Coordinates of C-alpha atoms in Angstrom, one line a residue:
M24 CA 130.9 118.2 172.3
S25 CA 128.7 115.6 173.9
I26 CA 126.1 113.6 171.9
T27 CA 123.4 115.5 173.9
G28 CA 125.0 118.8 172.8
Q29 CA 125.0 117.7 169.1
S30 CA 121.4 116.6 169.4
D31 CA 120.3 120.0 170.8
K32 CA 122.2 121.8 168.1
A33 CA 120.5 119.7 165.4
E34 CA 117.1 120.4 167.0
N35 CA 117.8 124.1 167.0
I36 CA 118.6 124.0 163.3
Y37 CA 115.5 122.1 162.5
L38 CA 113.3 124.5 164.5
S39 CA 114.9 127.6 162.9
T40 CA 114.5 126.1 159.4
L41 CA 110.9 125.2 160.2
N42 CA 110.1 128.8 161.2
E43 CA 111.5 130.1 157.9
I44 CA 109.5 127.5 156.0
L45 CA 106.3 128.5 157.8
D46 CA 106.9 132.1 156.8
S47 CA 107.3 131.0 153.2
I48 CA 103.9 129.1 153.0
A49 CA 101.8 132.1 154.3
P50 CA 98.4 132.1 152.4
H51 CA 99.1 135.4 150.6
N52 CA 102.4 134.2 149.0
D53 CA 102.4 133.1 145.4
L54 CA 102.8 129.3 145.0
E55 CA 105.9 128.7 143.0
P56 CA 108.1 131.5 144.6
S57 CA 107.1 130.3 148.1
L58 CA 107.9 126.6 147.3
N59 CA 111.2 127.7 145.7
A60 CA 112.0 129.7 148.8
I61 CA 111.5 126.6 150.9
L62 CA 114.0 124.6 148.8
K63 CA 116.5 127.4 149.2
V64 CA 116.0 127.4 153.0
L65 CA 116.5 123.6 153.2
A66 CA 119.7 123.8 151.1
K67 CA 121.1 126.8 153.1
D68 CA 120.2 125.6 156.6
L69 CA 120.9 121.9 156.3
H70 CA 123.8 122.2 153.8
F71 CA 122.1 120.2 151.0
E72 CA 123.9 120.5 147.7
R73 CA 120.7 120.4 145.7
A74 CA 116.9 120.2 146.5
F75 CA 114.1 119.2 144.1
L76 CA 110.4 119.2 144.1
A77 CA 108.7 116.8 141.6
I78 CA 104.9 117.0 141.2
M79 CA 102.6 114.6 139.3
D80 CA 101.2 116.1 136.2
P81 CA 97.5 115.0 136.1
K82 CA 97.3 115.2 132.4
S83 CA 100.5 113.4 131.4
E84 CA 100.5 111.1 134.4
R85 CA 104.2 111.6 134.8
L86 CA 106.2 113.3 137.5
K87 CA 107.6 116.7 136.5
L88 CA 110.7 118.2 138.1
S89 CA 108.7 121.4 138.7
I90 CA 110.9 123.4 141.1
T91 CA 114.6 123.0 141.8
H92 CA 117.4 124.6 143.8
S93 CA 120.8 123.7 142.3
P94 CA 124.1 125.4 141.5
A95 CA 123.9 124.1 138.0
K96 CA 121.1 124.6 135.5
I97 CA 118.7 121.7 135.4
D98 CA 117.2 120.4 132.2
H99 CA 113.6 119.5 131.8
V100 CA 113.2 116.1 133.5
T101 CA 110.2 113.9 133.9
Y102 CA 109.8 110.5 135.7
S103 CA 107.5 107.6 135.2
P104 CA 105.9 106.2 138.3
G105 CA 108.0 103.2 139.5
K106 CA 111.0 104.1 137.4
G107 CA 114.2 105.4 139.1
V108 CA 114.4 106.4 142.7
V109 CA 112.0 109.3 142.6
G110 CA 109.4 107.2 140.6
R111 CA 109.8 104.4 143.1
V112 CA 109.1 106.7 146.1
Y113 CA 106.1 108.2 144.3
E114 CA 104.6 104.7 143.6
T115 CA 105.3 103.2 147.0
G116 CA 104.6 106.4 149.1
K117 CA 107.7 105.5 151.2
A118 CA 110.9 107.5 151.7
V119 CA 114.2 106.2 150.2
I120 CA 117.8 106.9 151.5
I121 CA 120.8 106.3 149.2
P122 CA 124.0 106.5 151.5
R123 CA 126.3 107.0 148.4
M124 CA 125.0 107.9 145.0
S125 CA 127.9 106.2 143.1
D126 CA 126.6 102.9 144.5
N127 CA 123.3 103.3 142.7
S128 CA 122.7 103.4 138.9
D129 CA 119.3 105.0 138.9
F130 CA 120.3 108.6 138.8
L131 CA 120.0 111.1 135.9
N132 CA 123.4 112.4 136.4
K133 CA 123.9 114.5 133.3
A134 CA 120.5 116.2 133.6
F135 CA 121.4 117.3 137.2
G136 CA 125.0 118.3 136.5
R137 CA 126.4 115.9 139.0
S138 CA 130.1 115.0 138.4
D139 CA 131.6 111.6 139.1
D140 CA 133.4 113.1 142.2
E141 CA 130.1 114.3 143.5
L142 CA 128.4 110.9 143.1
K143 CA 131.1 109.5 145.4
S144 CA 130.7 112.2 148.0
L145 CA 126.9 112.8 148.1
S146 CA 124.0 110.9 149.6
F147 CA 120.4 111.1 148.3
I148 CA 117.2 111.4 150.3
C149 CA 113.7 111.3 148.7
V150 CA 110.4 111.5 150.5
P151 CA 106.8 111.5 149.2
I152 CA 104.4 114.4 149.5
I153 CA 101.2 112.9 150.7
K154 CA 97.8 114.5 151.1
T155 CA 95.1 112.8 153.2
S156 CA 91.5 113.4 152.0
A157 CA 88.4 113.9 154.1
D158 CA 87.6 110.2 153.9
N159 CA 91.1 109.4 155.3
E160 CA 92.4 108.2 151.9
K161 CA 96.0 109.1 151.1
H162 CA 97.1 110.5 147.8
V163 CA 100.8 110.9 146.7
L164 CA 101.1 114.3 145.0
G165 CA 104.9 114.2 144.3
T166 CA 108.3 114.1 146.1
I167 CA 110.9 116.2 147.8
S168 CA 114.5 115.0 147.2
V169 CA 117.9 116.4 148.2
D170 CA 121.6 115.8 147.6
S171 CA 123.3 115.7 150.9
P172 CA 127.0 115.4 151.9
I173 CA 127.7 111.8 153.0
Q174 CA 126.9 111.5 156.7
P175 CA 126.3 108.8 159.3
M176 CA 123.1 106.9 158.7
D177 CA 121.6 108.3 161.9
N178 CA 122.0 111.9 160.6
L179 CA 120.4 110.9 157.2
L180 CA 117.5 109.3 159.1
E181 CA 117.0 112.6 161.0
H182 CA 117.1 114.6 157.8
T183 CA 114.5 112.2 156.3
Q184 CA 112.2 112.5 159.2
F185 CA 112.4 116.3 159.0
L186 CA 111.8 116.3 155.2
E187 CA 108.7 114.2 155.9
V188 CA 107.5 116.9 158.2
V189 CA 108.2 119.6 155.6
A190 CA 106.4 117.5 152.9
A191 CA 103.3 117.3 155.1
L192 CA 103.4 121.1 155.7
I193 CA 103.5 122.0 152.0
S194 CA 101.1 119.4 150.8
N195 CA 98.3 122.0 150.4
Q196 CA 100.5 124.2 148.4
V197 CA 101.6 121.3 146.2
L198 CA 98.0 120.4 145.7
R199 CA 97.1 123.9 144.6
L200 CA 100.1 123.9 142.3
Q201 CA 99.0 120.6 140.8
E202 CA 95.5 122.0 140.2
E203 CA 97.1 125.0 138.5
M204 CA 99.1 122.7 136.2
A205 CA 95.8 121.0 135.2
L206 CA 94.1 124.3 134.7
Q207 CA 96.9 125.6 132.6
A208 CA 96.8 122.5 130.4
Q209 CA 93.0 123.0 130.0
M210 CA 93.5 126.7 129.1
L211 CA 96.2 125.7 126.6
S212 CA 93.8 123.2 124.9
Q213 CA 91.2 125.9 124.7
G214 CA 93.5 128.4 123.2
S215 CA 93.8 130.7 126.3
F216 CA 97.6 130.6 126.0
L217 CA 99.8 131.8 123.2
S218 CA 102.4 129.5 121.6
G219 CA 105.6 129.0 123.6
G220 CA 103.7 128.9 126.9
Q221 CA 103.3 132.6 127.1
E222 CA 100.0 133.7 128.8
V223 CA 97.5 135.8 127.0
P224 CA 98.4 139.4 128.1
P225 CA 95.8 141.3 130.2
P226 CA 93.7 143.9 128.4
A227 CA 95.7 146.9 127.0
N228 CA 94.5 149.2 129.8
F229 CA 95.0 146.7 132.6
V230 CA 98.0 147.6 134.8
A231 CA 99.3 144.8 136.9
T232 CA 102.5 145.9 138.6
S233 CA 101.9 145.1 142.3
K234 CA 102.0 141.6 143.7
S235 CA 98.4 141.7 144.9
I236 CA 96.9 142.8 141.6
R237 CA 99.0 140.2 139.7
Q238 CA 97.4 137.6 142.0
V239 CA 94.0 139.0 141.2
L240 CA 94.7 138.6 137.4
R241 CA 96.1 135.1 138.0
Q242 CA 92.8 134.2 139.7
A243 CA 90.9 135.7 136.8
R244 CA 92.8 133.4 134.4
Q245 CA 92.1 130.4 136.6
V246 CA 88.3 130.9 136.6
G247 CA 88.1 132.2 133.0
P248 CA 88.1 128.9 131.2
S249 CA 85.2 127.4 133.4
R250 CA 81.6 128.3 133.4
A251 CA 81.7 129.0 137.2
T252 CA 80.1 132.2 138.5
A253 CA 82.7 134.7 139.7
L254 CA 82.0 137.3 142.3
L255 CA 84.2 140.4 142.1
R256 CA 84.4 142.2 145.4
G257 CA 86.2 145.4 146.3
E258 CA 85.6 149.1 146.8
S259 CA 84.0 151.3 144.2
G260 CA 86.4 152.3 141.5
T261 CA 88.9 149.4 141.9
G262 CA 88.3 148.1 138.4
K263 CA 85.8 145.3 138.8
E264 CA 84.3 145.8 135.3
L265 CA 87.8 145.7 133.8
L266 CA 88.4 142.5 135.6
A267 CA 85.2 141.0 134.2
E268 CA 86.4 141.9 130.7
A269 CA 89.7 140.0 131.5
I270 CA 87.8 136.9 132.7
H271 CA 85.6 136.9 129.6
A272 CA 88.7 137.4 127.4
C273 CA 90.2 134.2 128.5
S274 CA 87.0 132.1 128.5
P275 CA 85.7 129.8 125.7
R276 CA 82.9 132.4 125.3
R277 CA 85.3 135.3 124.3
E278 CA 83.9 135.4 120.8
K279 CA 80.3 135.8 122.1
P280 CA 79.0 139.0 123.7
L281 CA 79.9 140.4 127.1
V282 CA 76.8 142.2 128.3
K283 CA 76.9 144.6 131.3
L284 CA 74.4 146.0 133.6
N285 CA 74.8 148.2 136.7
C286 CA 71.9 147.1 138.9
A287 CA 72.2 150.4 140.9
A288 CA 71.8 152.5 137.8
L289 CA 68.1 151.7 137.2
P290 CA 65.0 151.9 139.4
A291 CA 64.1 148.5 140.9
E292 CA 60.9 148.3 138.8
L293 CA 62.9 148.6 135.6
V294 CA 65.7 146.2 136.4
E295 CA 63.5 143.1 135.9
S296 CA 62.4 144.3 132.4
E297 CA 66.1 145.1 131.5
L298 CA 67.3 141.7 132.7
F299 CA 64.5 139.4 131.5
G300 CA 62.6 141.5 128.9
H301 CA 58.9 142.1 128.6
Q302 CA 55.9 141.3 126.5
K303 CA 53.9 144.0 124.7
G304 CA 51.3 145.4 127.1
A305 CA 52.9 144.0 130.2
F306 CA 52.8 147.4 131.8
T307 CA 52.3 151.0 130.9
G308 CA 54.8 152.0 128.2
A309 CA 55.4 148.4 127.0
Y310 CA 54.5 149.1 123.4
Q311 CA 56.4 146.2 121.9
N312 CA 58.2 142.9 122.9
K313 CA 61.7 143.5 124.3
R314 CA 64.5 141.0 124.7
G315 CA 66.2 141.0 128.2
L316 CA 69.9 141.0 128.8
F317 CA 69.9 137.3 129.5
E318 CA 68.6 136.7 126.0
V319 CA 71.1 139.2 124.5
A320 CA 74.0 137.5 126.4
N321 CA 72.9 133.9 125.4
N322 CA 76.0 131.7 124.9
G323 CA 78.1 134.6 126.2
T324 CA 78.7 136.4 129.5
L325 CA 76.5 138.7 131.6
F326 CA 78.2 141.1 134.0
L327 CA 75.9 142.3 136.9
D328 CA 77.6 145.1 138.7
E329 CA 76.3 146.0 142.2
I330 CA 74.3 142.8 142.4
G331 CA 73.5 143.7 146.1
E332 CA 71.1 146.4 144.8
L333 CA 68.7 143.8 143.2
S334 CA 65.2 143.5 144.6
M335 CA 64.2 140.2 146.3
D336 CA 61.9 139.4 143.3
A337 CA 64.7 140.0 140.8
Q338 CA 67.1 137.9 142.9
A339 CA 64.7 135.0 142.8
K340 CA 64.5 135.2 139.0
V341 CA 68.3 135.5 138.7
L342 CA 68.6 132.3 140.8
R343 CA 66.2 130.5 138.5
A344 CA 68.2 131.6 135.5
I345 CA 71.4 130.2 137.1
Q346 CA 69.9 127.0 138.3
E347 CA 67.3 126.1 135.6
K348 CA 68.8 128.1 132.7
E349 CA 65.4 129.5 132.1
I350 CA 63.9 133.0 132.3
Q351 CA 60.4 134.5 131.7
R352 CA 59.8 137.8 130.2
V353 CA 57.7 140.2 132.3
G354 CA 54.1 139.6 131.4
S355 CA 54.7 136.2 129.8
E356 CA 54.4 132.7 131.1
Q357 CA 56.4 131.2 128.3
P358 CA 59.9 130.0 129.6
I359 CA 62.9 130.9 127.5
T360 CA 66.1 128.7 127.7
V361 CA 69.3 130.6 128.0
D362 CA 72.9 129.6 128.4
V363 CA 74.7 132.5 130.1
R364 CA 77.9 132.7 132.2
L365 CA 77.4 135.1 135.1
I366 CA 80.0 137.4 136.5
C367 CA 78.8 139.5 139.5
A368 CA 80.4 142.4 141.4
T369 CA 79.6 144.3 144.5
H370 CA 81.2 146.8 146.9
Q371 CA 78.8 145.9 149.6
P372 CA 79.3 143.3 152.3
L373 CA 76.8 140.7 151.1
E374 CA 77.2 138.8 154.4
K375 CA 75.7 141.8 156.2
L376 CA 72.8 142.0 153.7
L377 CA 72.2 138.3 154.3
R378 CA 71.8 138.9 158.1
E379 CA 69.5 141.8 157.3
G380 CA 67.3 139.7 155.1
K381 CA 68.1 141.9 152.0
F382 CA 69.9 139.2 150.0
R383 CA 68.8 135.7 149.4
E384 CA 71.1 133.1 151.0
D385 CA 70.6 130.6 148.1
L386 CA 71.6 133.2 145.5
F387 CA 74.6 134.2 147.6
Y388 CA 76.0 130.7 147.5
R389 CA 75.3 130.4 143.8
V390 CA 77.1 133.6 142.8
N391 CA 79.9 133.2 145.4
V392 CA 81.4 130.1 143.7
F393 CA 84.7 131.9 142.9
P394 CA 85.1 135.1 144.9
I395 CA 87.9 137.5 143.8
F396 CA 88.9 140.4 146.1
I397 CA 90.3 143.4 144.4
P398 CA 92.5 145.4 146.8
A399 CA 91.9 149.2 147.1
L400 CA 94.5 151.4 145.4
R401 CA 96.0 152.6 148.7
E402 CA 96.8 148.9 149.5
R403 CA 98.8 148.5 146.2
R404 CA 100.7 151.7 145.9
E405 CA 103.1 150.2 143.3
D406 CA 100.3 150.5 140.8
I407 CA 99.7 154.2 141.3
L408 CA 102.5 155.6 139.2
P409 CA 102.1 153.1 136.3
L410 CA 98.4 153.9 136.2
A411 CA 99.0 157.6 136.3
E412 CA 101.5 157.4 133.4
Q413 CA 99.0 155.3 131.4
F414 CA 96.2 157.8 132.0
L415 CA 98.5 160.7 131.2
E416 CA 99.5 159.2 127.8
S417 CA 95.8 158.4 127.0
F418 CA 94.4 161.8 127.9
S419 CA 97.4 163.6 126.2
K420 CA 96.5 161.9 122.9
E421 CA 92.8 162.5 123.4
Y422 CA 93.2 166.2 124.1
E423 CA 96.2 166.6 121.7
K424 CA 98.6 167.9 124.3
N425 CA 102.3 167.3 124.3
I426 CA 102.7 166.4 128.0
K427 CA 105.6 164.1 128.6
R428 CA 105.8 163.3 132.3
I429 CA 104.7 164.0 135.9
S430 CA 107.0 165.9 138.2
S431 CA 108.6 164.3 141.2
P432 CA 106.7 166.4 143.7
A433 CA 103.4 165.6 142.0
I434 CA 104.4 161.9 142.1
D435 CA 104.9 162.3 145.9
L436 CA 101.4 163.7 146.2
F437 CA 100.0 160.8 144.3
T438 CA 101.8 158.2 146.5
Q439 CA 100.9 160.0 149.8
Y440 CA 97.2 160.4 149.0
H441 CA 94.8 157.7 150.3
W442 CA 92.6 157.5 147.1
P443 CA 89.1 156.9 148.5
G444 CA 87.8 156.8 145.0
N445 CA 90.5 154.3 143.9
V446 CA 91.5 154.0 140.2
R447 CA 88.4 155.9 139.0
E448 CA 89.5 158.9 141.2
L449 CA 93.0 158.7 139.9
K450 CA 91.8 158.6 136.3
N451 CA 89.6 161.7 136.8
C452 CA 92.5 163.4 138.6
L453 CA 94.8 162.9 135.6
E454 CA 92.1 164.0 133.1
R455 CA 91.7 167.3 135.0
A456 CA 95.4 167.8 135.2
V457 CA 95.9 167.3 131.4
L458 CA 93.0 169.7 130.6
I459 CA 94.5 172.6 132.7
C460 CA 98.2 171.9 132.0
E461 CA 99.9 174.2 129.5
E462 CA 103.4 172.8 130.0
E463 CA 105.1 169.6 129.1
V464 CA 105.1 168.4 132.8
I465 CA 102.2 167.8 135.2
R466 CA 103.1 169.7 138.4
T467 CA 101.6 169.9 141.8
Y468 CA 99.5 173.0 141.1
H469 CA 97.8 171.1 138.2
L470 CA 96.3 168.5 140.7
P471 CA 93.0 168.9 142.4
P472 CA 92.9 170.6 145.8
T473 CA 91.9 167.3 147.5
L474 CA 95.4 166.0 146.9
Q475 CA 97.0 169.0 148.4
T476 CA 95.2 168.9 151.8
A477 CA 97.1 168.6 155.1
E478 CA 96.3 164.9 155.2
S479 CA 98.0 164.2 151.8
T480 CA 101.0 166.6 152.2
A481 CA 101.5 165.8 155.9
T482 CA 101.3 169.5 156.8
D483 CA 98.9 171.0 159.3
T484 CA 99.2 174.7 158.4
S485 CA 98.6 176.5 155.1
L486 CA 101.7 178.1 153.4
S487 CA 102.2 181.8 153.3
F488 CA 102.7 183.5 150.0
G489 CA 106.5 183.5 150.4
E490 CA 106.6 179.9 151.4
A491 CA 104.4 178.9 148.5
V492 CA 106.7 180.7 146.1
A493 CA 109.8 179.1 147.6
K494 CA 108.2 175.6 147.4
F495 CA 107.4 176.2 143.8
E496 CA 110.9 177.5 143.1
Q497 CA 112.4 174.4 144.8
E498 CA 110.1 172.1 142.8
L499 CA 111.2 173.7 139.5
L500 CA 114.9 173.4 140.5
V501 CA 114.7 169.7 141.6
D502 CA 112.8 168.9 138.4
S503 CA 115.5 170.4 136.2
L504 CA 118.3 168.8 138.2
K505 CA 116.6 165.5 137.8
K506 CA 116.3 166.0 134.1
A507 CA 119.9 167.1 133.8
R508 CA 121.1 164.2 135.9
G509 CA 122.7 166.6 138.5
N510 CA 124.4 168.8 136.0
M511 CA 123.8 172.3 137.4
L512 CA 125.1 174.1 134.3
Q513 CA 122.6 172.2 132.1
A514 CA 119.9 172.9 134.7
A515 CA 120.7 176.6 134.5
R516 CA 120.4 176.5 130.7
D517 CA 117.1 174.7 130.9
L518 CA 115.8 177.3 133.4
R519 CA 117.3 180.1 131.5
V520 CA 119.1 181.6 134.4
S521 CA 122.8 181.9 135.3
Y522 CA 124.8 179.1 136.9
R523 CA 125.5 181.4 139.9
I524 CA 121.8 181.6 140.6
V525 CA 121.3 177.9 140.4
N526 CA 124.3 177.3 142.7
Y527 CA 122.9 179.8 145.2
K528 CA 119.4 178.2 145.2
V529 CA 120.9 174.7 145.6
K530 CA 122.7 175.8 148.7
K531 CA 119.7 177.8 149.9
Y532 CA 117.3 174.8 149.8
N533 CA 120.0 172.3 150.8
I534 CA 119.5 170.2 147.7
D535 CA 121.8 167.2 147.3
V536 CA 122.9 167.4 143.7
K537 CA 124.7 164.1 143.8
K538 CA 121.4 162.4 144.5
Y539 CA 120.4 163.0 140.8
A540 CA 123.8 162.4 139.2
G541 CA 123.4 158.7 138.7
G542 CA 119.7 158.7 137.6
K543 CA 118.3 158.0 134.2
K544 CA 118.1 161.1 132.0
T545 CA 114.5 162.2 131.5
K546 CA 113.0 163.9 128.5

C-alpha cells in the first residue's frame, strides 16, 4: 500500500473514533460511564494496551488516577505535580512521548500490571487536558495517557495529536467531574456520606431505578450541602415534594425543620399571612400574633410548592426574604431576621409567566439558581413496576391484605398506559386495586377503567362477552404457568383442573410453555 493509502486509512480510523467519542459525551450521559466509554473506544480503535485518565483532586492537590481501561486491575494511584511522566505533563501542560518504556525509569510498573516484556514492547503517550477560561487563561485539569505498541515516531506523533483533540473535547466533562470530586469531599466533611464512601441512601419511599431519575437524585445530592436555592420543575405528581425532602436530608440543615407550603392551596390574600405571619388586629380575624412559615423554618428549609401561583406582592416579599434575609409580618413595620434555605417547585412554565408579566424577573433568577427537571413517569418506564410493587406492599400492610404480586397482564397495562397523573396517579391506582382485590394477586380487572381504554390496551373495539371470558381464562393460565415455571402438571394442580384441560387450553391459545420454563419461580 502507498504512503497516501496508509494516511487515508489512518484518517478514517481517527474520524470513526471521533464519532464514537462524540456520542459518548452527549450532555444527558453520566460523567464517569461516558469518560470510561471514551477510554474503551480509544483502546479498541487505536489498539492501545491501556488508557488512563488522571484528574487533579482540588482538595488534596494531587493527580488521581480516576478512570482506567486496562486488562489488569489497577491499584489506587496518585501523582504529585512535577513527579513522574504524568506529573511532569500536568505541571508543564505539554505532551510527552516515550518511544520505549523500558528506557525510562519513571513508570509505576507494579501498580499498572506491566510485565518486563511489555515495558520492552510498549510506548507511552501522555497529553494534558486543558480548559481555557473566559479571560483566555489556560488551566490544566488532568491528563490522558495510553500504552501503545511500539511504532515509528511519525505514528506516535499522529496519535499524540489525536489525543490532544480528544483532551480538548472532553475538557468540559473532566471539569464537571473535578467539581463533583470537590463537592463529594465537601459532603464527606459535612457527614453527608456514610463510612466507606457509601452515599447516604435516598428516602425509604424514593424509587430510583431509571437512569434519568438517578441523575435527578444525583443533582439533589450535589445541591444539598449548599445553601443555594433549588427550583424543582416537572409535571404535577412527579414527586417534587419527595425530592425536596431528599435535598433537605443531605444538607447541613437536616436536623432543623423542613417546612412545606403549597402556594396554590390557599387564597392569595391568606398566603402572605401564612408565609410571613401577622400582627394582632392586622385584618379581620387576626385575634392574636402569628408566626409565619419563614420564622418557623428559621435555620432550616422552606419548601414552596407551586411558586408560580404567588401574587406579585407576595413575590416581592419572598425576594426580600432571599436577598436581605428579612421579613415583616402583615400589619407590622418591625423587620425580623431569618436564615432560611429555600426550595421551590412548579409545574408551570415560569418563562411564559415572565413574558405575561405574572412572575417577577428578579425573583425568577433568584430561585432558578439550581434547576432540577423531574421527568414524567411515561418518560422513565423502568420506574413503573418498582413503584407499583412498593405501593402494593405499603397498601397491603395498611389494609391488612395478603396480596403478594401483580399479574403479568396487569403489568402490561401499567407499562402501556401514559400516566398523565404520574406517580400520584399510579399510587392512587394501586390503592384502589388493593382495596377491591380479594385474591393474592392484582389482576387487570382490579385496575381502574382508565387503564383499560383502547389507548392503553391498543385495541379499538370493546370485547364481546365470550372474548372477555377467553381473555380472562388466558390470563389465569399464563399466570399459573409463570408461577409453575412452565410445568403444566403443577399449573393444573394450582388451577384445580385436569392436566388434559390445561394442555387443551395451551394449544387453543397458542401459549409457548417453554417461554416460562427458565423463569424465576414466583410465590
